[in-house]
């Protein structure tokens, strides 16, 4: 049979392709193929053959009772692969669970290694999962029925614990991301070292951290240019004793439980960081801070200058405070953008983006 040269060429190309494909397959099979003589030596059926099985046989880690599990465990060329197998198989973890454990952070793997078997299948994919909090996650999930992701975040930020009991002492007071709330409080003597001043709504000079002051000047210029209003600080940095007087007065007036919803206890106010600023539009009556349209601008633009609305509506259960549309907090532009775009609180942002578990 005579073929046209064009057809011949096509067949030739197809043939080359087939040879390549078969070669590749053979090569690949060879890479996955395990040493059958090893299996024979241990009287193991070929149906259990896997890289992990080969690994344990070659490294003298083989135990017959885990034969079915070896087949399920994805082999990993990592230094601690052997340790993971010999630590978690005896605790009763199944092959699939060991695959989850292999995906956890080293810190979490080490914490888990110290415990008896734990059922973590609902949590292993969650990036801010912390083995230390496992029991609290389970209890909180039962009580609230949030998603497992939310449960992990909310427990990590301590929402399952009563406020103001054994608050953590904040040591990074000078960080732009310092978290001060009802679970994290500053020491009485903490004072920012770089206070700068800005003219306030009541003719006062308002002290705040220099970085916040510079950013606020830019925000003020923008709000005037864009919607023609003025925003002035009423208060920003407040020292421990000032906050104490303020809080004590509110308690005398309203009682502690009411006061706690709108005023921080001394040491636990982020005004002590010098990064929180209360604003007022001086053209509104004395009893009002902002008009709705002022807040609308602030809510959607503060992040451009590194600020966030710290106590937004619908997040009261996280921040522990009633909505305060006038209270902004400097966190830096990068954090502010993420917080704004993802509708987060500072608490959630730090847990999801900053803390390593
Ligand atoms: Zn405030």
Coordinates of N, CA and C and ligand atoms in Angstrom, one line a residue, residues 235 238 271 276-278 311 324 326-327, ligand 1:
X235 N -10.0 63.0 71.8 CA -9.0 62.4 72.7 C -8.3 61.3 72.0
X238 N -4.5 58.3 76.4 CA -5.0 58.6 77.8 C -4.1 57.7 78.7
X271 N -6.8 53.3 74.2 CA -6.3 54.8 74.2 C -5.0 54.9 74.9
X276 N -5.2 54.9 69.2 CA -6.7 55.0 69.1 C -7.0 56.5 69.2
X277 N -8.0 56.9 68.3 CA -8.3 58.3 68.3 C -9.8 58.5 68.2
X278 N -10.4 59.3 69.0 CA -11.9 59.6 68.9 C -12.0 60.9 68.1
X311 N -14.6 49.6 66.5 CA -15.8 49.0 67.2 C -17.0 49.1 66.3
X324 N -19.0 52.2 68.0 CA -18.5 53.5 68.2 C -18.0 54.0 66.8
X326 N -17.0 56.8 65.9 CA -16.0 57.9 65.9 C -14.6 57.4 66.4
X327 N -14.5 56.1 66.8 CA -13.3 55.7 67.4 C -12.5 54.9 66.3
Ligands
LIG1 ZN1 -12.3 55.9 71.9

